[in-house]
């Protein structure tokens, strides 16, 4: 089967795609690291995926949302499937668990913890418990807040001395971690540089297993701090709209989860009220996806 022309117009960026049949019913929702490559694969050799091979001839239309990161695409796919699972999707939830990262700054037990329920001082939510734990390991490696506790065991005191930290560093280390988890660009750049330097030192010392471990931690940190607006801790409700060339794309956020995405033909005069109500920080996201929707018609 040849790849449809509209698929070739998809960008090779992270996102979520949706297939519809000739009666406009949603067949399948998926996510991709590279939209064009992933969607085009449905028209290639699917012998290892017989179920999807049966679905492909039913596809009449392709729709897509470009996301700012793979993590954001993973959340959007999960939210959409939880709201309504199409016939050809097997599962309503993704494979990743939902977790949070808690930051404790007090003298008794400073440090980071992966939590399955949000609490005070939490960051997130994130998809993937293993990734979150690796990210916490990464932060402990470069910002050893736990070794600034008021009471340490003998072994912990030795580690604190080796890492060059004392209780006097507690506030500065906590502030740095807080800024990293809040995606501060300067702190993120420094954190990445510190991890890369640690990985390269391990590699130059022929400690290849340690180098691989640090590289995995670096990837995990990149995952949790990547741009992500489709799931938040705030129970926000809002609508965001974009319009391009006669196509209106509408996103709805309920209780902090973007879980509805619709698109339809709409004249500019009718689209205006949706566009006016769109929050300023959602306009770029909505507009670029309306432009994509129009290009796929």
mmCIF file of C-alpha atoms in Angstrom:
data_model
loop_
_atom_site.group_PDB
_atom_site.id
_atom_site.type_symbol
_atom_site.label_atom_id
_atom_site.label_comp_id
_atom_site.label_asym_id
_atom_site.label_seq_id
_atom_site.Cartn_x
_atom_site.Cartn_y
_atom_site.Cartn_z
ATOM 1 C CA UNK A 1 0.000 0.000 0.000
ATOM 2 C CA UNK A 2 1.266 3.466 -0.829
ATOM 3 C CA UNK A 3 1.517 6.096 1.895
ATOM 4 C CA UNK A 4 -1.324 8.657 1.606
ATOM 5 C CA UNK A 5 -0.289 12.143 0.526
ATOM 6 C CA UNK A 6 -1.466 13.751 3.778
ATOM 7 C CA UNK A 7 0.839 11.494 5.789
ATOM 8 C CA UNK A 8 3.819 12.921 3.910
ATOM 9 C CA UNK A 9 2.741 16.364 5.101
ATOM 10 C CA UNK A 10 3.063 15.415 8.760
ATOM 11 C CA UNK A 11 6.069 16.900 10.570
ATOM 12 C CA UNK A 12 8.689 14.613 12.070
ATOM 13 C CA UNK A 13 8.027 15.949 15.561
ATOM 14 C CA UNK A 14 6.519 14.375 18.692
ATOM 15 C CA UNK A 15 2.761 14.173 18.772
ATOM 16 C CA UNK A 16 -0.478 12.227 18.820
ATOM 17 C CA UNK A 17 -2.243 10.903 15.751
ATOM 18 C CA UNK A 18 -5.802 9.761 15.155
ATOM 19 C CA UNK A 19 -7.289 7.640 12.361
ATOM 20 C CA UNK A 20 -10.902 7.938 11.191
ATOM 21 C CA UNK A 21 -12.923 5.725 8.883
ATOM 22 C CA UNK A 22 -15.146 6.793 5.958
ATOM 23 C CA UNK A 23 -17.987 7.594 8.386
ATOM 24 C CA UNK A 24 -15.700 9.828 10.492
ATOM 25 C CA UNK A 25 -15.593 7.333 13.377
ATOM 26 C CA UNK A 26 -12.335 7.270 15.315
ATOM 27 C CA UNK A 27 -10.520 3.994 14.709
ATOM 28 C CA UNK A 28 -7.309 4.434 16.656
ATOM 29 C CA UNK A 29 -5.300 6.919 18.719
ATOM 30 C CA UNK A 30 -1.538 6.642 19.063
ATOM 31 C CA UNK A 31 1.521 8.659 19.969
ATOM 32 C CA UNK A 32 4.802 9.139 18.176
ATOM 33 C CA UNK A 33 8.303 10.427 18.701
ATOM 34 C CA UNK A 34 8.285 11.354 14.999
ATOM 35 C CA UNK A 35 4.779 11.704 13.597
ATOM 36 C CA UNK A 36 5.506 11.292 9.885
ATOM 37 C CA UNK A 37 7.683 8.211 10.305
ATOM 38 C CA UNK A 38 5.350 6.550 12.799
ATOM 39 C CA UNK A 39 2.143 7.141 10.855
ATOM 40 C CA UNK A 40 3.746 6.127 7.554
ATOM 41 C CA UNK A 41 4.690 2.784 9.113
ATOM 42 C CA UNK A 42 1.031 1.710 8.996
ATOM 43 C CA UNK A 43 1.326 1.532 5.212
ATOM 44 C CA UNK A 44 4.529 -0.519 5.306
ATOM 45 C CA UNK A 45 5.153 -4.139 6.240
ATOM 46 C CA UNK A 46 2.808 -4.944 9.143
ATOM 47 C CA UNK A 47 3.281 -8.712 9.165
ATOM 48 C CA UNK A 48 4.299 -8.574 12.835
ATOM 49 C CA UNK A 49 1.117 -6.595 13.676
ATOM 50 C CA UNK A 50 -1.773 -8.483 12.043
ATOM 51 C CA UNK A 51 -4.421 -6.609 14.009
ATOM 52 C CA UNK A 52 -3.268 -3.218 12.712
ATOM 53 C CA UNK A 53 -2.859 -4.687 9.223
ATOM 54 C CA UNK A 54 -6.607 -5.334 9.243
ATOM 55 C CA UNK A 55 -7.310 -1.769 10.412
ATOM 56 C CA UNK A 56 -5.199 0.122 7.860
ATOM 57 C CA UNK A 57 -7.541 -0.358 4.843
ATOM 58 C CA UNK A 58 -10.315 1.246 6.923
ATOM 59 C CA UNK A 59 -8.417 4.499 7.413
ATOM 60 C CA UNK A 60 -10.043 7.347 5.533
ATOM 61 C CA UNK A 61 -8.564 10.368 7.349
ATOM 62 C CA UNK A 62 -5.479 11.138 9.420
ATOM 63 C CA UNK A 63 -5.459 13.808 12.134
ATOM 64 C CA UNK A 64 -2.573 14.849 14.351
ATOM 65 C CA UNK A 65 -1.496 17.129 17.174
ATOM 66 C CA UNK A 66 2.113 18.287 17.390
ATOM 67 C CA UNK A 67 3.404 18.313 20.971
ATOM 68 C CA UNK A 68 6.366 20.052 22.557
ATOM 69 C CA UNK A 69 7.893 16.787 23.807
ATOM 70 C CA UNK A 70 7.448 13.019 23.717
ATOM 71 C CA UNK A 71 6.393 13.215 27.371
ATOM 72 C CA UNK A 72 3.607 15.643 26.455
ATOM 73 C CA UNK A 73 2.513 13.330 23.632
ATOM 74 C CA UNK A 74 2.429 10.392 26.055
ATOM 75 C CA UNK A 75 0.179 12.348 28.423
ATOM 76 C CA UNK A 76 -2.138 13.507 25.647
ATOM 77 C CA UNK A 77 -2.549 9.973 24.313
ATOM 78 C CA UNK A 78 -3.287 8.699 27.820
ATOM 79 C CA UNK A 79 -5.832 11.443 28.539
ATOM 80 C CA UNK A 80 -7.683 10.929 25.249
ATOM 81 C CA UNK A 81 -7.829 7.155 25.694
ATOM 82 C CA UNK A 82 -9.088 7.444 29.259
ATOM 83 C CA UNK A 83 -11.931 9.623 28.039
ATOM 84 C CA UNK A 84 -12.913 7.450 25.082
ATOM 85 C CA UNK A 85 -11.164 4.313 23.811
ATOM 86 C CA UNK A 86 -11.530 3.672 20.058
ATOM 87 C CA UNK A 87 -12.294 0.183 18.788
ATOM 88 C CA UNK A 88 -8.780 -0.647 17.580
ATOM 89 C CA UNK A 89 -6.926 0.475 20.710
ATOM 90 C CA UNK A 90 -6.247 -2.370 23.091
ATOM 91 C CA UNK A 91 -5.799 -0.473 26.354
ATOM 92 C CA UNK A 92 -7.377 2.595 27.894
ATOM 93 C CA UNK A 93 -4.203 3.514 29.824
ATOM 94 C CA UNK A 94 -0.601 3.580 28.702
ATOM 95 C CA UNK A 95 2.123 1.379 30.103
ATOM 96 C CA UNK A 96 3.592 4.095 32.340
ATOM 97 C CA UNK A 97 2.443 4.719 35.900
ATOM 98 C CA UNK A 98 1.593 8.233 37.107
ATOM 99 C CA UNK A 99 4.003 9.560 39.733
ATOM 100 C CA UNK A 100 5.135 12.764 41.413
ATOM 101 C CA UNK A 101 8.423 13.918 42.899
ATOM 102 C CA UNK A 102 8.383 15.301 46.419
ATOM 103 C CA UNK A 103 11.074 17.675 47.680
ATOM 104 C CA UNK A 104 11.783 17.706 51.429
ATOM 105 C CA UNK A 105 13.894 20.670 52.522
ATOM 106 C CA UNK A 106 13.825 20.276 56.316
ATOM 107 C CA UNK A 107 16.903 19.356 58.374
ATOM 108 C CA UNK A 108 15.639 15.954 59.530
ATOM 109 C CA UNK A 109 15.340 14.217 56.144
ATOM 110 C CA UNK A 110 16.119 16.501 53.202
ATOM 111 C CA UNK A 111 15.972 14.952 49.758
ATOM 112 C CA UNK A 112 13.699 13.715 47.008
ATOM 113 C CA UNK A 113 11.117 10.944 46.898
ATOM 114 C CA UNK A 114 8.999 9.420 44.138
ATOM 115 C CA UNK A 115 5.358 9.513 45.234
ATOM 116 C CA UNK A 116 2.288 7.871 43.772
ATOM 117 C CA UNK A 117 -0.039 10.464 45.322
ATOM 118 C CA UNK A 118 0.628 14.206 45.236
ATOM 119 C CA UNK A 119 1.454 16.023 48.451
ATOM 120 C CA UNK A 120 2.905 19.334 49.675
ATOM 121 C CA UNK A 121 6.001 20.402 47.784
ATOM 122 C CA UNK A 122 5.339 18.019 44.904
ATOM 123 C CA UNK A 123 6.329 18.383 41.280
ATOM 124 C CA UNK A 124 4.727 16.610 38.346
ATOM 125 C CA UNK A 125 2.758 14.683 37.421
ATOM 126 C CA UNK A 126 5.085 12.462 35.410
ATOM 127 C CA UNK A 127 4.548 9.288 33.442
ATOM 128 C CA UNK A 128 6.869 6.409 34.313
ATOM 129 C CA UNK A 129 7.976 5.397 37.788
ATOM 130 C CA UNK A 130 11.322 4.046 36.558
ATOM 131 C CA UNK A 131 12.122 7.288 34.744
ATOM 132 C CA UNK A 132 11.198 9.361 37.785
ATOM 133 C CA UNK A 133 13.409 7.225 40.045
ATOM 134 C CA UNK A 134 16.316 7.580 37.617
ATOM 135 C CA UNK A 135 15.758 11.341 37.514
ATOM 136 C CA UNK A 136 15.833 11.450 41.326
ATOM 137 C CA UNK A 137 19.107 9.479 41.218
ATOM 138 C CA UNK A 138 20.473 11.999 38.725
ATOM 139 C CA UNK A 139 19.583 14.919 40.979
ATOM 140 C CA UNK A 140 21.051 13.203 44.043
ATOM 141 C CA UNK A 141 24.258 12.598 42.088
ATOM 142 C CA UNK A 142 24.767 16.259 41.204
ATOM 143 C CA UNK A 143 22.871 17.955 44.078
ATOM 144 C CA UNK A 144 23.413 15.666 47.125
ATOM 145 C CA UNK A 145 20.793 17.298 49.334
ATOM 146 C CA UNK A 146 20.285 14.141 51.421
ATOM 147 C CA UNK A 147 23.826 14.456 52.804
ATOM 148 C CA UNK A 148 22.994 17.838 54.374
ATOM 149 C CA UNK A 149 20.692 16.330 57.019
ATOM 150 C CA UNK A 150 21.198 17.377 60.630
ATOM 151 C CA UNK A 151 21.905 13.794 61.661
ATOM 152 C CA UNK A 152 23.943 11.439 59.484
ATOM 153 C CA UNK A 153 25.330 7.966 60.019
ATOM 154 C CA UNK A 154 29.065 7.510 59.943
ATOM 155 C CA UNK A 155 28.942 6.250 56.365
ATOM 156 C CA UNK A 156 26.754 9.201 55.362
ATOM 157 C CA UNK A 157 29.178 11.656 56.969
ATOM 158 C CA UNK A 158 31.996 10.101 54.959
ATOM 159 C CA UNK A 159 29.935 10.453 51.768
ATOM 160 C CA UNK A 160 29.081 14.061 52.613
ATOM 161 C CA UNK A 161 32.763 14.820 53.105
ATOM 162 C CA UNK A 162 33.612 13.101 49.820
ATOM 163 C CA UNK A 163 30.959 15.136 48.029
ATOM 164 C CA UNK A 164 32.072 18.335 49.735
ATOM 165 C CA UNK A 165 28.699 19.239 51.283
ATOM 166 C CA UNK A 166 27.586 20.178 54.792
ATOM 167 C CA UNK A 167 24.382 21.269 56.474
ATOM 168 C CA UNK A 168 25.262 24.833 55.469
ATOM 169 C CA UNK A 169 24.657 23.864 51.818
ATOM 170 C CA UNK A 170 21.123 22.615 52.416
ATOM 171 C CA UNK A 171 19.229 25.721 51.359
ATOM 172 C CA UNK A 172 21.301 26.302 48.223
ATOM 173 C CA UNK A 173 21.017 22.681 47.088
ATOM 174 C CA UNK A 174 17.253 22.624 47.725
ATOM 175 C CA UNK A 175 16.821 25.861 45.784
ATOM 176 C CA UNK A 176 18.791 24.462 42.847
ATOM 177 C CA UNK A 177 16.725 21.255 42.777
ATOM 178 C CA UNK A 178 13.504 23.254 43.005
ATOM 179 C CA UNK A 179 14.586 25.399 40.053
ATOM 180 C CA UNK A 180 15.569 22.348 37.987
ATOM 181 C CA UNK A 181 12.200 20.683 38.574
ATOM 182 C CA UNK A 182 10.506 23.996 37.746
ATOM 183 C CA UNK A 183 12.360 23.919 34.379
ATOM 184 C CA UNK A 184 14.498 27.015 34.955
ATOM 185 C CA UNK A 185 16.617 27.200 31.767
ATOM 186 C CA UNK A 186 19.893 28.215 33.440
ATOM 187 C CA UNK A 187 19.630 25.613 36.207
ATOM 188 C CA UNK A 188 18.666 22.937 33.682
ATOM 189 C CA UNK A 189 21.664 23.739 31.500
ATOM 190 C CA UNK A 190 24.003 23.527 34.504
ATOM 191 C CA UNK A 191 22.445 20.255 35.689
ATOM 192 C CA UNK A 192 22.811 18.666 32.255
ATOM 193 C CA UNK A 193 26.414 19.850 32.013
ATOM 194 C CA UNK A 194 27.182 18.374 35.449
ATOM 195 C CA UNK A 195 25.713 14.991 34.480
ATOM 196 C CA UNK A 196 27.518 14.950 31.138
ATOM 197 C CA UNK A 197 30.805 15.732 32.909
ATOM 198 C CA UNK A 198 30.188 12.908 35.411
ATOM 199 C CA UNK A 199 29.369 10.492 32.591
ATOM 200 C CA UNK A 200 32.477 11.474 30.636
ATOM 201 C CA UNK A 201 34.703 11.088 33.709
ATOM 202 C CA UNK A 202 33.349 7.603 34.268
ATOM 203 C CA UNK A 203 33.937 6.720 30.636
ATOM 204 C CA UNK A 204 37.504 8.069 30.632
ATOM 205 C CA UNK A 205 38.179 5.969 33.757
ATOM 206 C CA UNK A 206 36.871 2.913 31.848
ATOM 207 C CA UNK A 207 33.890 2.663 34.209
ATOM 208 C CA UNK A 208 31.553 1.959 31.330
ATOM 209 C CA UNK A 209 28.715 0.529 33.422
ATOM 210 C CA UNK A 210 28.685 3.678 35.559
ATOM 211 C CA UNK A 211 28.825 5.846 32.427
ATOM 212 C CA UNK A 212 25.806 3.993 31.024
ATOM 213 C CA UNK A 213 23.964 4.421 34.327
ATOM 214 C CA UNK A 214 24.584 8.169 34.339
ATOM 215 C CA UNK A 215 23.515 8.427 30.693
ATOM 216 C CA UNK A 216 20.240 6.716 31.606
ATOM 217 C CA UNK A 217 19.786 9.181 34.463
ATOM 218 C CA UNK A 218 20.408 12.082 32.081
ATOM 219 C CA UNK A 219 17.737 10.807 29.695
ATOM 220 C CA UNK A 220 15.313 10.399 32.616
ATOM 221 C CA UNK A 221 15.940 13.956 33.801
ATOM 222 C CA UNK A 222 15.338 15.222 30.259
ATOM 223 C CA UNK A 223 12.018 13.307 30.247
ATOM 224 C CA UNK A 224 10.626 14.818 33.448
ATOM 225 C CA UNK A 225 11.703 18.395 32.717
ATOM 226 C CA UNK A 226 10.590 18.401 29.075
ATOM 227 C CA UNK A 227 7.781 20.838 28.133
ATOM 228 C CA UNK A 228 4.441 19.352 29.139
ATOM 229 C CA UNK A 229 1.071 21.113 29.425
ATOM 230 C CA UNK A 230 -1.442 18.294 28.945
ATOM 231 C CA UNK A 231 -1.427 17.160 32.598
ATOM 232 C CA UNK A 232 -0.893 19.443 35.600
ATOM 233 C CA UNK A 233 -1.311 19.426 39.363
ATOM 234 C CA UNK A 234 -3.678 22.398 39.173
ATOM 235 C CA UNK A 235 -7.360 21.389 38.661
ATOM 236 C CA UNK A 236 -7.714 23.812 35.751
ATOM 237 C CA UNK A 237 -10.685 23.909 33.363
ATOM 238 C CA UNK A 238 -10.252 25.751 30.071
ATOM 239 C CA UNK A 239 -10.816 25.677 26.327
ATOM 240 C CA UNK A 240 -8.202 26.557 23.720
ATOM 241 C CA UNK A 241 -8.933 27.048 20.030
ATOM 242 C CA UNK A 242 -6.952 27.552 16.876
ATOM 243 C CA UNK A 243 -8.250 28.368 13.381
ATOM 244 C CA UNK A 244 -6.616 28.080 9.974
ATOM 245 C CA UNK A 245 -7.975 28.061 6.447
ATOM 246 C CA UNK A 246 -11.525 27.237 7.479
ATOM 247 C CA UNK A 247 -10.662 24.587 10.120
ATOM 248 C CA UNK A 248 -11.327 25.103 13.828
ATOM 249 C CA UNK A 249 -9.357 22.949 16.280
ATOM 250 C CA UNK A 250 -10.623 22.925 19.858
ATOM 251 C CA UNK A 251 -8.924 21.516 22.954
ATOM 252 C CA UNK A 252 -10.649 21.126 26.316
ATOM 253 C CA UNK A 253 -8.844 20.821 29.650
ATOM 254 C CA UNK A 254 -10.779 19.376 32.575
ATOM 255 C CA UNK A 255 -9.318 19.230 36.098
ATOM 256 C CA UNK A 256 -5.855 19.843 34.702
ATOM 257 C CA UNK A 257 -6.031 17.185 31.970
ATOM 258 C CA UNK A 258 -6.287 17.937 28.244
ATOM 259 C CA UNK A 259 -8.640 15.100 27.369
ATOM 260 C CA UNK A 260 -10.714 16.319 24.390
ATOM 261 C CA UNK A 261 -9.568 17.313 20.911
ATOM 262 C CA UNK A 262 -12.012 18.135 18.141
ATOM 263 C CA UNK A 263 -11.682 19.729 14.730
ATOM 264 C CA UNK A 264 -14.229 20.758 12.153
ATOM 265 C CA UNK A 265 -14.878 23.198 9.298
ATOM 266 C CA UNK A 266 -15.807 26.607 10.652
ATOM 267 C CA UNK A 267 -16.119 30.055 9.059
ATOM 268 C CA UNK A 268 -13.927 32.764 10.601
ATOM 269 C CA UNK A 269 -16.832 34.731 12.053
ATOM 270 C CA UNK A 270 -17.967 31.704 14.083
ATOM 271 C CA UNK A 271 -14.430 30.815 15.128
ATOM 272 C CA UNK A 272 -13.832 34.257 16.572
ATOM 273 C CA UNK A 273 -15.578 33.659 19.899
ATOM 274 C CA UNK A 274 -13.534 30.495 20.528
ATOM 275 C CA UNK A 275 -10.292 32.245 19.628
ATOM 276 C CA UNK A 276 -11.075 35.218 21.845
ATOM 277 C CA UNK A 277 -11.655 32.906 24.831
ATOM 278 C CA UNK A 278 -8.349 31.054 24.347
ATOM 279 C CA UNK A 279 -5.809 31.780 27.131
ATOM 280 C CA UNK A 280 -2.725 33.602 25.844
ATOM 281 C CA UNK A 281 -0.323 30.821 26.845
ATOM 282 C CA UNK A 282 -2.302 28.280 24.775
ATOM 283 C CA UNK A 283 -2.564 30.289 21.551
ATOM 284 C CA UNK A 284 0.666 29.114 19.910
ATOM 285 C CA UNK A 285 -0.129 25.455 20.673
ATOM 286 C CA UNK A 286 -3.684 25.744 19.337
ATOM 287 C CA UNK A 287 -2.756 27.812 16.274
ATOM 288 C CA UNK A 288 0.044 25.565 15.038
ATOM 289 C CA UNK A 289 -2.206 22.534 15.381
ATOM 290 C CA UNK A 290 -5.009 24.267 13.490
ATOM 291 C CA UNK A 291 -2.494 24.965 10.718
ATOM 292 C CA UNK A 292 -1.516 21.306 10.714
ATOM 293 C CA UNK A 293 -5.170 20.220 10.628
ATOM 294 C CA UNK A 294 -5.828 22.475 7.629
ATOM 295 C CA UNK A 295 -2.776 21.106 5.805
ATOM 296 C CA UNK A 296 -4.055 17.527 6.189
ATOM 297 C CA UNK A 297 -7.442 18.204 4.593
#
